[in-house]
Each structure stands twice: as structure tokens, then as C-alpha cells.
mmCIF file of C-alpha atoms in Angstrom:
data_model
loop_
_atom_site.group_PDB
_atom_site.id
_atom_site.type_symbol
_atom_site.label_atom_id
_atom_site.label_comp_id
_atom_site.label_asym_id
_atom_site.label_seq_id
_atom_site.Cartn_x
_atom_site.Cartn_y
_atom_site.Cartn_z
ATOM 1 C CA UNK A 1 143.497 -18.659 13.224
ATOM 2 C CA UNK A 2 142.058 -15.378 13.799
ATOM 3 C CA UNK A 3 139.352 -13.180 15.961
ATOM 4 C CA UNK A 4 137.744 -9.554 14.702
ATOM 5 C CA UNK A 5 135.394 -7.109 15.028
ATOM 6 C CA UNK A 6 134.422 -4.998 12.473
ATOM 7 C CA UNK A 7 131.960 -1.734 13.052
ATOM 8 C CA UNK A 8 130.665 0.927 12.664
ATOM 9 C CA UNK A 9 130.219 4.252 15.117
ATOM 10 C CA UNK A 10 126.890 5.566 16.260
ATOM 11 C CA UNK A 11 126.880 8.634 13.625
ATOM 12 C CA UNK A 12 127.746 6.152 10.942
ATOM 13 C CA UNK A 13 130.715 8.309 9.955
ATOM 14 C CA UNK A 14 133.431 6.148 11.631
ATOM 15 C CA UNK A 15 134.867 2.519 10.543
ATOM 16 C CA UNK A 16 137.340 0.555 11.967
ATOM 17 C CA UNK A 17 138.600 -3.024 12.349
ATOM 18 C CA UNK A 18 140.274 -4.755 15.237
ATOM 19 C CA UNK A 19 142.060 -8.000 14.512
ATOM 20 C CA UNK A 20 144.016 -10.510 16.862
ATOM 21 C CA UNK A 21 145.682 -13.751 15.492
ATOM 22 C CA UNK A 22 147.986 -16.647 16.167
ATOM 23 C CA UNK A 23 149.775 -15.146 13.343
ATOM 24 C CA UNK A 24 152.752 -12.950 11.784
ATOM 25 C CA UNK A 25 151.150 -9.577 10.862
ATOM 26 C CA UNK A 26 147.877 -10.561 10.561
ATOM 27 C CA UNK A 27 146.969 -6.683 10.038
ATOM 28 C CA UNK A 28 148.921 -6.589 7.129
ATOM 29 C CA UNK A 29 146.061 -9.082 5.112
ATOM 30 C CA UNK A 30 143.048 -9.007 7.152
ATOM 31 C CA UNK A 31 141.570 -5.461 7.632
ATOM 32 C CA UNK A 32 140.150 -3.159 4.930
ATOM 33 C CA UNK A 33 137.866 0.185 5.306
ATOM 34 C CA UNK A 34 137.197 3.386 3.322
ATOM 35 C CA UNK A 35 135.961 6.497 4.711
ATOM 36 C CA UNK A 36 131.735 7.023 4.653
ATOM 37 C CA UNK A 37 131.780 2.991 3.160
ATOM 38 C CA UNK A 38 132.281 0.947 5.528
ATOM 39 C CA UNK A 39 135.005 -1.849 6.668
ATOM 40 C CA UNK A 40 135.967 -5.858 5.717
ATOM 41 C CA UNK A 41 138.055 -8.090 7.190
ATOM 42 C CA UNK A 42 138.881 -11.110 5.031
ATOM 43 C CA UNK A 43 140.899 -14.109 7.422
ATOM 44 C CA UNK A 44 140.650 -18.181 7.653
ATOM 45 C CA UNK A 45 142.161 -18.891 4.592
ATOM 46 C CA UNK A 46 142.603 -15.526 3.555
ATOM 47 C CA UNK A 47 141.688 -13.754 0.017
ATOM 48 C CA UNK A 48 142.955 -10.879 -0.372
ATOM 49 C CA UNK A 49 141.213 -10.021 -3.227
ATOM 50 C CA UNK A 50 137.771 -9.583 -0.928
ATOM 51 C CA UNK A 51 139.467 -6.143 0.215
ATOM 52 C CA UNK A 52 139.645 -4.341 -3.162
ATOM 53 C CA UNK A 53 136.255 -6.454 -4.449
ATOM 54 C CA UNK A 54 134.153 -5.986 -1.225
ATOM 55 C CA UNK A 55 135.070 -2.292 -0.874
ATOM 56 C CA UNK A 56 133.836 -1.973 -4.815
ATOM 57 C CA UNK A 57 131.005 -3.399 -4.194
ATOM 58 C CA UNK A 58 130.434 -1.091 -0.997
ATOM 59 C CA UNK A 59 130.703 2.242 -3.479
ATOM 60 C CA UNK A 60 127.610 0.854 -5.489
ATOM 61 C CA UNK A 61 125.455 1.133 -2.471
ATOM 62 C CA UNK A 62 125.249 -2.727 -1.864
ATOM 63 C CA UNK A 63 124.228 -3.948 1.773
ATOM 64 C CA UNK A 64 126.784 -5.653 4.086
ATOM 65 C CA UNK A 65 124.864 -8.999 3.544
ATOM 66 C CA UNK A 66 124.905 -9.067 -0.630
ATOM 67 C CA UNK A 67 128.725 -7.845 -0.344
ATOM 68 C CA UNK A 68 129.641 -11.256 1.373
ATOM 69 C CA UNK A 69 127.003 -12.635 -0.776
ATOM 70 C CA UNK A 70 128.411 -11.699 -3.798
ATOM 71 C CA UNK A 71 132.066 -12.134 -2.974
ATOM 72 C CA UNK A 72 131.856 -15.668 -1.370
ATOM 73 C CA UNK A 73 129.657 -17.029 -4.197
ATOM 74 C CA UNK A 74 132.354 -15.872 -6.732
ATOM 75 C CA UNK A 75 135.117 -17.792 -4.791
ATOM 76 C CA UNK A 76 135.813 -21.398 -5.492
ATOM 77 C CA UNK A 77 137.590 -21.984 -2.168
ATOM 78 C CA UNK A 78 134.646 -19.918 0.000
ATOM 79 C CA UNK A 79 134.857 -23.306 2.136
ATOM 80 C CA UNK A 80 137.859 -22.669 4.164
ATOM 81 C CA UNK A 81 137.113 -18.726 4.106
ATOM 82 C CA UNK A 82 135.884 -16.334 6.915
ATOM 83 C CA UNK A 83 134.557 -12.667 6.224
ATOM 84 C CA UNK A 84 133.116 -9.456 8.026
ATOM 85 C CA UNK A 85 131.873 -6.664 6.520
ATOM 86 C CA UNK A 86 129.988 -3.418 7.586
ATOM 87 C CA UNK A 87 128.100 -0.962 5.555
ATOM 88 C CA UNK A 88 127.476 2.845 5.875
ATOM 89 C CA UNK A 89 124.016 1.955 7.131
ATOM 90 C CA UNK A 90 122.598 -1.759 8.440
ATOM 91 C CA UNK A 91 123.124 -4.491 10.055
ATOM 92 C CA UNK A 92 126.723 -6.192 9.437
ATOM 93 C CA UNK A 93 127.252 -9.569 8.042
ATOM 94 C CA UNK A 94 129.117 -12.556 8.290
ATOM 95 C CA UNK A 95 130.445 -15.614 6.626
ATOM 96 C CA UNK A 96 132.159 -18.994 7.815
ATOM 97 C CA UNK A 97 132.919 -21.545 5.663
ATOM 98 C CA UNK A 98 132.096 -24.934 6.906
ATOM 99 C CA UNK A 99 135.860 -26.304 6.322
ATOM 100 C CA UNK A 100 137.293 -23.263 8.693
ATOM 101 C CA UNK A 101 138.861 -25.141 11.792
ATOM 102 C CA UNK A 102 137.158 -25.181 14.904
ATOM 103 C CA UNK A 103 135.466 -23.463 16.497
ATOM 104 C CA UNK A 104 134.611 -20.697 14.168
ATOM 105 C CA UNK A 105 131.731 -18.857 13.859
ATOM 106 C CA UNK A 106 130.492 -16.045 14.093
ATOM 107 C CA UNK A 107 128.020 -12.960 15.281
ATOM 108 C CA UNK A 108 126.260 -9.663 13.414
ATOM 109 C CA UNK A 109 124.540 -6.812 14.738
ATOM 110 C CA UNK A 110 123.519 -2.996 13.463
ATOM 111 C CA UNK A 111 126.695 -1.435 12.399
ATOM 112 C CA UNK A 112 129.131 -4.594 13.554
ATOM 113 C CA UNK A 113 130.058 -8.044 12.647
ATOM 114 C CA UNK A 114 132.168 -10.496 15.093
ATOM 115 C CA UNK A 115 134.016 -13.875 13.414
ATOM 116 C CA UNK A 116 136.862 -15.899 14.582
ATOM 117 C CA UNK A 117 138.367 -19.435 14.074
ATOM 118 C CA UNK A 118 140.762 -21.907 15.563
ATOM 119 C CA UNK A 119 139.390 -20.542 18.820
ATOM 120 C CA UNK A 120 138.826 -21.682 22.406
ATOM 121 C CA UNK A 121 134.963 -21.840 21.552
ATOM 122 C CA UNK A 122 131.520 -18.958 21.195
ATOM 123 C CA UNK A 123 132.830 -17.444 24.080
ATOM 124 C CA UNK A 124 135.029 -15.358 22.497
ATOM 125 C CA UNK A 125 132.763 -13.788 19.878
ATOM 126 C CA UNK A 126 130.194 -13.625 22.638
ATOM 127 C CA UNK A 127 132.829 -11.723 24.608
ATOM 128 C CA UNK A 128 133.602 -9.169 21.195
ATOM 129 C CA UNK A 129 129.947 -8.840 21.163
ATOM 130 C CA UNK A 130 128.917 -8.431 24.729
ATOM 131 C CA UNK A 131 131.907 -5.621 24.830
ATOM 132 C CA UNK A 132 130.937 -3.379 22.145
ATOM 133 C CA UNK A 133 127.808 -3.075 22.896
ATOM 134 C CA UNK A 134 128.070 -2.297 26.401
ATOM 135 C CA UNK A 135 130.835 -0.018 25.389
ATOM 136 C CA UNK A 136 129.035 2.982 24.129
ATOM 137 C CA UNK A 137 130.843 5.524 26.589
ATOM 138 C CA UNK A 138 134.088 4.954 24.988
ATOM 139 C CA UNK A 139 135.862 5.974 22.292
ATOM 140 C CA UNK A 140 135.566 3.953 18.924
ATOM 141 C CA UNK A 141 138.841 3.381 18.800
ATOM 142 C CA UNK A 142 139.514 2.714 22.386
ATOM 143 C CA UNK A 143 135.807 0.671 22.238
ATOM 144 C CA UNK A 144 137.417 -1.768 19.624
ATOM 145 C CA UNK A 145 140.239 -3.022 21.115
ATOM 146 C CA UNK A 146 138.503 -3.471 24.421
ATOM 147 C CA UNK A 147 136.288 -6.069 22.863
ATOM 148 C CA UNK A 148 139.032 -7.243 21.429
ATOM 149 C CA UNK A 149 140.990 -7.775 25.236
ATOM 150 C CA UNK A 150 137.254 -9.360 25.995
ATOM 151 C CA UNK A 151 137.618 -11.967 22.851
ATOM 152 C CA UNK A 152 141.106 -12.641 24.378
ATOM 153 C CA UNK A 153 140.448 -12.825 28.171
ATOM 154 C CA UNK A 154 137.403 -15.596 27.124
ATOM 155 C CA UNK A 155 140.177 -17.552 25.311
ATOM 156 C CA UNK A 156 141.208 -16.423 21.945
ATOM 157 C CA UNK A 157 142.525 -18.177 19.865
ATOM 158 C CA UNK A 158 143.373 -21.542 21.328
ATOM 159 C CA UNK A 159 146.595 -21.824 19.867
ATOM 160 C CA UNK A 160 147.791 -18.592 21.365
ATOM 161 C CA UNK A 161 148.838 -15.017 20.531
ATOM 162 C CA UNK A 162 150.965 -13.064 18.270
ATOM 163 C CA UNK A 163 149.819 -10.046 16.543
ATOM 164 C CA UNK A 164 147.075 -7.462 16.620
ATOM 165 C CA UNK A 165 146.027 -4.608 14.394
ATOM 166 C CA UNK A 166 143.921 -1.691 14.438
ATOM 167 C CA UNK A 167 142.623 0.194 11.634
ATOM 168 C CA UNK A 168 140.028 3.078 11.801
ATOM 169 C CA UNK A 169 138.862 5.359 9.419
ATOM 170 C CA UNK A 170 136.939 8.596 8.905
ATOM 171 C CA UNK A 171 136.643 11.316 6.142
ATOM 172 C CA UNK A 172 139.310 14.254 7.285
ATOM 173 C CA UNK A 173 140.859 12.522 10.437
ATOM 174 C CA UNK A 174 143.939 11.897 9.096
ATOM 175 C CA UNK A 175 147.131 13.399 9.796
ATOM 176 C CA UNK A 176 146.999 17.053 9.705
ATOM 177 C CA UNK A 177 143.366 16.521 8.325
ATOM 178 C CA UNK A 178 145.053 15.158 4.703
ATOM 179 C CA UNK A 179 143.342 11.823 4.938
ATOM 180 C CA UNK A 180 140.903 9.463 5.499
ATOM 181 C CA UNK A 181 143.074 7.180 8.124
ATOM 182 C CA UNK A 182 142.694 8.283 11.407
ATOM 183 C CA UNK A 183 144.422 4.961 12.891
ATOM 184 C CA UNK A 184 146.584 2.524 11.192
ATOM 185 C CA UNK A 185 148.177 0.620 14.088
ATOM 186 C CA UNK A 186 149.712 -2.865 14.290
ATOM 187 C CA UNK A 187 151.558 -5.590 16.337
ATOM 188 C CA UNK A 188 153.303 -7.847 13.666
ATOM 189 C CA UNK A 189 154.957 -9.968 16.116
ATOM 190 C CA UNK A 190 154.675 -10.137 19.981
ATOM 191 C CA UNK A 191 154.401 -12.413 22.922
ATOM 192 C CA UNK A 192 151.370 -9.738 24.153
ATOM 193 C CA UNK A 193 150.241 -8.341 21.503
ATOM 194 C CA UNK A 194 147.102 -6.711 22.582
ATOM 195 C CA UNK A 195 149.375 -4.748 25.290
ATOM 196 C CA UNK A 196 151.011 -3.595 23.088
ATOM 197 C CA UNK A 197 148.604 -2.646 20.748
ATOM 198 C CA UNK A 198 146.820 -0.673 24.191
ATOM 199 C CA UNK A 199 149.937 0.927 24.767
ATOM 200 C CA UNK A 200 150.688 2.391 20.687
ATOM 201 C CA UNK A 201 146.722 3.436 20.742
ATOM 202 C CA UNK A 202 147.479 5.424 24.184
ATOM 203 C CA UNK A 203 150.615 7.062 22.727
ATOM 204 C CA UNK A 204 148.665 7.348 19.471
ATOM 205 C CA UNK A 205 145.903 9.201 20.867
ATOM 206 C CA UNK A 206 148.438 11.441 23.420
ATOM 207 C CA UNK A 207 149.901 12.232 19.868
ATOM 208 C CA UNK A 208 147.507 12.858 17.501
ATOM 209 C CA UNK A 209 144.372 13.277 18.934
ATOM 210 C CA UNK A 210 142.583 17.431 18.640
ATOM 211 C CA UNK A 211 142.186 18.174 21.902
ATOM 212 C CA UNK A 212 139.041 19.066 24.146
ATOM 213 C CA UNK A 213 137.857 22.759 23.625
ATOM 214 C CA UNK A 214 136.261 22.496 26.859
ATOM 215 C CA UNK A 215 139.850 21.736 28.677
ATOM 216 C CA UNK A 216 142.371 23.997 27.175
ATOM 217 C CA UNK A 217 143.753 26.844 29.373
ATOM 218 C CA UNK A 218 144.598 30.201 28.415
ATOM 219 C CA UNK A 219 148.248 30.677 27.575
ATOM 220 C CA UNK A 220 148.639 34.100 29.040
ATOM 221 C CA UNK A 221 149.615 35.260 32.637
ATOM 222 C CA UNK A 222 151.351 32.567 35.650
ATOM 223 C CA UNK A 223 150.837 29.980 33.057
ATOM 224 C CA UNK A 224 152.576 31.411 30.126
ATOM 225 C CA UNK A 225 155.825 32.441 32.742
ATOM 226 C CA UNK A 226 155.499 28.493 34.109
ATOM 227 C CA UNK A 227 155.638 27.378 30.146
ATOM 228 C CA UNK A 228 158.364 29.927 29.141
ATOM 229 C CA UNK A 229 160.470 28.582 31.433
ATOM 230 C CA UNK A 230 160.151 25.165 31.596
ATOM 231 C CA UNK A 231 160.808 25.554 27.593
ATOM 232 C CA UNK A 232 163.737 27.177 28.346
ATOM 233 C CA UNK A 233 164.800 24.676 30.222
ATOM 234 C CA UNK A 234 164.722 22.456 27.584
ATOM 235 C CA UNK A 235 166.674 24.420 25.335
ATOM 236 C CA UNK A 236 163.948 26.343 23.546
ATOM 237 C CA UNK A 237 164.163 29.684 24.817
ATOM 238 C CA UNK A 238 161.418 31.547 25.582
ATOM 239 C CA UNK A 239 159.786 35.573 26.129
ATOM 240 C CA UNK A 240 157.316 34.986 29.179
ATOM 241 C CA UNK A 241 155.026 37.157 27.557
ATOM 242 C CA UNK A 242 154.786 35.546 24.220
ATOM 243 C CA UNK A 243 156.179 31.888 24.774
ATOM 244 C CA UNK A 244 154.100 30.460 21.559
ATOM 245 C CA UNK A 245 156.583 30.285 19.344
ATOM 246 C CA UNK A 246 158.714 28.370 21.656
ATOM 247 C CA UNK A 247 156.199 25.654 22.063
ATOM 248 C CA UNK A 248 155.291 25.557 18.453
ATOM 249 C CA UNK A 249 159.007 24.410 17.771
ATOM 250 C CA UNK A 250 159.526 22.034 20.706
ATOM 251 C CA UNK A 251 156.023 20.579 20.455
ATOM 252 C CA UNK A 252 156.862 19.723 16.512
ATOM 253 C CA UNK A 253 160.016 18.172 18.326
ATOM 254 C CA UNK A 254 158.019 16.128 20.355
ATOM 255 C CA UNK A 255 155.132 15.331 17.466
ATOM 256 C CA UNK A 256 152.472 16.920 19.959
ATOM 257 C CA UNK A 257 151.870 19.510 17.317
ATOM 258 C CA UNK A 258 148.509 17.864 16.129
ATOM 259 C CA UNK A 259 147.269 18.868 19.988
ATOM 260 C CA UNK A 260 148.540 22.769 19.485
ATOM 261 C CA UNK A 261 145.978 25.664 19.591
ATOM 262 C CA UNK A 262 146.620 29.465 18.909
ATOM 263 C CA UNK A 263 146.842 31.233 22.289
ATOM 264 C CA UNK A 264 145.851 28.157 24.016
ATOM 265 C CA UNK A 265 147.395 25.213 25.708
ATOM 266 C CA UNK A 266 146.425 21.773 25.900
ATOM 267 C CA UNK A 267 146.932 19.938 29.259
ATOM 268 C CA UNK A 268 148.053 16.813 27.420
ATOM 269 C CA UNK A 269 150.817 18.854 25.990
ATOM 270 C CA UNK A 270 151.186 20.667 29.603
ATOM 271 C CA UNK A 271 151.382 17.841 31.277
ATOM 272 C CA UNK A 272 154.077 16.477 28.778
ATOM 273 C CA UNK A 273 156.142 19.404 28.883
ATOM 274 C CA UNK A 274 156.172 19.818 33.046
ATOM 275 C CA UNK A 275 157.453 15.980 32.923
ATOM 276 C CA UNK A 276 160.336 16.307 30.093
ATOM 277 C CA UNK A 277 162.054 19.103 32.496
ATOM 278 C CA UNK A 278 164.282 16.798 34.631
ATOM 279 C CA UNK A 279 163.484 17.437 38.552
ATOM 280 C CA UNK A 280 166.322 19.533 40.113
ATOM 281 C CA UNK A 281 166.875 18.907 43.796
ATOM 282 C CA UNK A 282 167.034 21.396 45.901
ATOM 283 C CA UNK A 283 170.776 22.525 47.055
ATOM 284 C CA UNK A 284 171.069 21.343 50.972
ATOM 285 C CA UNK A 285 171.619 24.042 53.578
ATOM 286 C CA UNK A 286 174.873 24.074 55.330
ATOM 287 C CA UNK A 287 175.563 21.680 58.081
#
């Protein structure tokens, strides 16, 4: 009932999960991932004790392929089960039971591992595959779910859509740099879920992603008299000279202050902040 991708990045330091399913809040039970270890996803006739197990197994140093190993030949019902996992280092691995409902299958590489079932047919893990790879340009996150729209655009699964979920993970990329989760996003319940999960990773990323050294603008001169004002506008008043503190406290009021830099200004937060002050027409000359 369910389509995934789990990987790993390029420097080995990233993890993540993408999920689509036929089925309520399938991110609540199918993804699982720990920081530097690597990432599972347990679906068909889920067990949600592979999360806790598999990741156990991970911290001993054991390869993607004896993890599944290991946890399917301890599991009386591995028939109707599916399972992905990914390592720190290796090739990923894969497991479909032969009483999972077709079609179900799936696909491993280096660093990834692509399973589905109750689906339109390969071409949807063909589509996961075919996606990541080619994707290297992109963002992990951003790389994941894209595959993901690929597994859905080739068919999905054939009895339709209703969640998504996306889970990433990398030592210090939580919030504020206090965790390990640098994206815990999910659908539970939509007509378009993969949409929507586009459009929270977008506002995710506009939110809580550092920004670009290379792009950030010096918060001094025209530009710090154009931000003083604007944030005075909006009811954080402002000196011209020094409007920092100003856009400390209405960036925390907008939850852009994971974007903020000393002296500096992002243009994700500029552009935010030129677009909350409301356009004021110009008054009309006499007639």
C-alpha cells in the first residue's frame, strides 16, 4: 500500500526517508533514521518493531543487507512484510515478502534503497530510482521528494493517494542546532498529498534553512534606511542607522530567525519583509 525511498547523501552524513501511501499517516509508522547511522522504512504489513531493532543493529556497525537479514529472519510474518534500509557506508538493501500484494518489489543502489506495493507496476520504483540518481544537483531533501513526484507521476500506488512524509536527518541540523532532525514533515491525510508535502518543504526550507554566505548583503547604508522603515511600517520601530534589533524581534515574529546573521541580511528574509508591508497607492493629483 505504500512507495519509498530511503538514502543516503553523497558525504554520507545525511539520511532521510520519503514515503507516499494509500494510507492515513503513513509517516507516522513507516520511516526511521538516526544521525551518522543510517535510515529504515518498515511498510506492507508493517512492524514497527524493525525501527527500534534495525536502528540497533545499525549502531553495531552491521551492513544494510545483514540488518534486513537479521530482522526479517527473526519475524514470523516476514511474508506479508516490506523493508528498506541504508547504512552509513554501502549499498542499501531491500526486502519483499512474497505474500505483499501486487506489484511490489523493489530496487537498491550505493547509499539508497527503493520498495513499494499495491502499485501500478516497476515503473514506479524505476521512476524513484531513475530520479535520484539523476538528481545530484539538488538538495537532499528537495532530491527525495522529487523521486518521490517521479514514483507518483509513473502510477503510484494503484489504489490512489493520501499521505506523504518526509523525514531527514543529520548530526547538528536541528532546530537552533539542538538536534539531530533537520526535517520531520508529513501529510496525514490529503487528496494531493505530495503538493502538499512540496509546498511544507518550501515553507520549511524559507524557514529554517542557514542561509548562503555567498548571498547575504551588508546591512548598513540605503539598505539598512529601506529595512528600518519598512520595519517600522510594520510596527517594529526602527533607528536607520542601527535597525538590527528591530529585525531580530519581528523576524522571531515571523520564525525567520534561523536565517538571521549579525550585521547581515538575508535576501530570503528581505524579500519576506519588502512583501509583508502592504502596497500603499499613491494619492491621485487633483482633477
Amino acid at each position: 500500500m505504500t512507495f519509498s525511498l530511503v538514502a543516503r547523501s553523497t558525504d554520507g552524513r545525511t539520511h532521510g526517508i520519503v514515503v507516499a501511501s494509500r494510507f492515513l499517516a503513513a509517516g507516522a509508522l513507516v520511516p526511521a533514521a538516526e544521525a551518522d547511522l543510517g535510515a529504515i522504512a518498515t511498510q506492507a504489513h508493517v512492524n514497527l518493531a524493525y525501527r527500534p531493532q534495525g536502528l540497533a543493529l545499525l549502531r553495531t556497525g552491521v551492513p544494510a543487507a545483514h540488518v534486513v537479514a537479521g530482522l526479517v529472519a527473526a519475524d514470523p510474518e516476514r511474508d506479508h512484510r516490506q523493508l528498506g534500509v541504508v547504512a552509513a557506508t554501502g549499498p542499501g538493501a531491500t526486502w519483499t515478502g512474497p505474500h505483499c500484494r501486487d506489484w511490489a518489489g523493489g530496487q537498491t543502489g550505493d547509499g539508497w534503497a527503493a520498495q513499494g506495493n499495491i502499485l501500478t507496476g516497476p515503473e514506479v520504483i524505476d521512476a524513484l530510482r531513475d530520479t535520484w540518481l539523476t538528481g545530484t544537483d539538488m538538495p537532499f531533501a528537495q532530491r527525495l521528494v522529487a523521486a518521490l513526484r517521479a514514483g507518483q507521476s509513473a502510477g503510484g500506488d494503484r489504489r490512489g493517494q493520501q499521505s506523504a512524509a518526509l523525514l531527514v536527518v543529520r548530526a547538528g541540523s536541528g532546530y537552533a542546532g539542538t538536534g539531530d532532525i533537520a526535517i520531520d514533515l508529513r501529510v496525514d491525510d490529503h487528496p494531493d498529498p505530495i503538493t502538499e508535502l512540496e509546498r511544507l518543504l518550501a515553507l520549511h526550507t524559507r524557514m529554517f534553512s542557514r542561509p548562503d554566505p555567498a548571498t547575504l548583503l551588508t546591512l548598513a547604508g540605503a539598505l539598512a534606511v529601506e529595512v528600518a522603515g519598512l520595519l517600522t511600517a510594520l510596527g517594529h520601530p526602527a533607528d536607520p542607522t542601527e535597525p538590527e534589533d528591530a529585525l531580530v524581534a519581528w523576524a522571531g515574529m515571523e520564525n525567520l530567525e534561523e536565517r538571521l546573521v549579525p550585521g547581515r541580511i538575508d535576501p530570503v528574509v528581505l524579500a519576506h519583509l519588502r512583501t509583508a508591508v502592504p502596497h500603499v497607492p499613491a494619492p491621485r493629483s487633483p482633477a
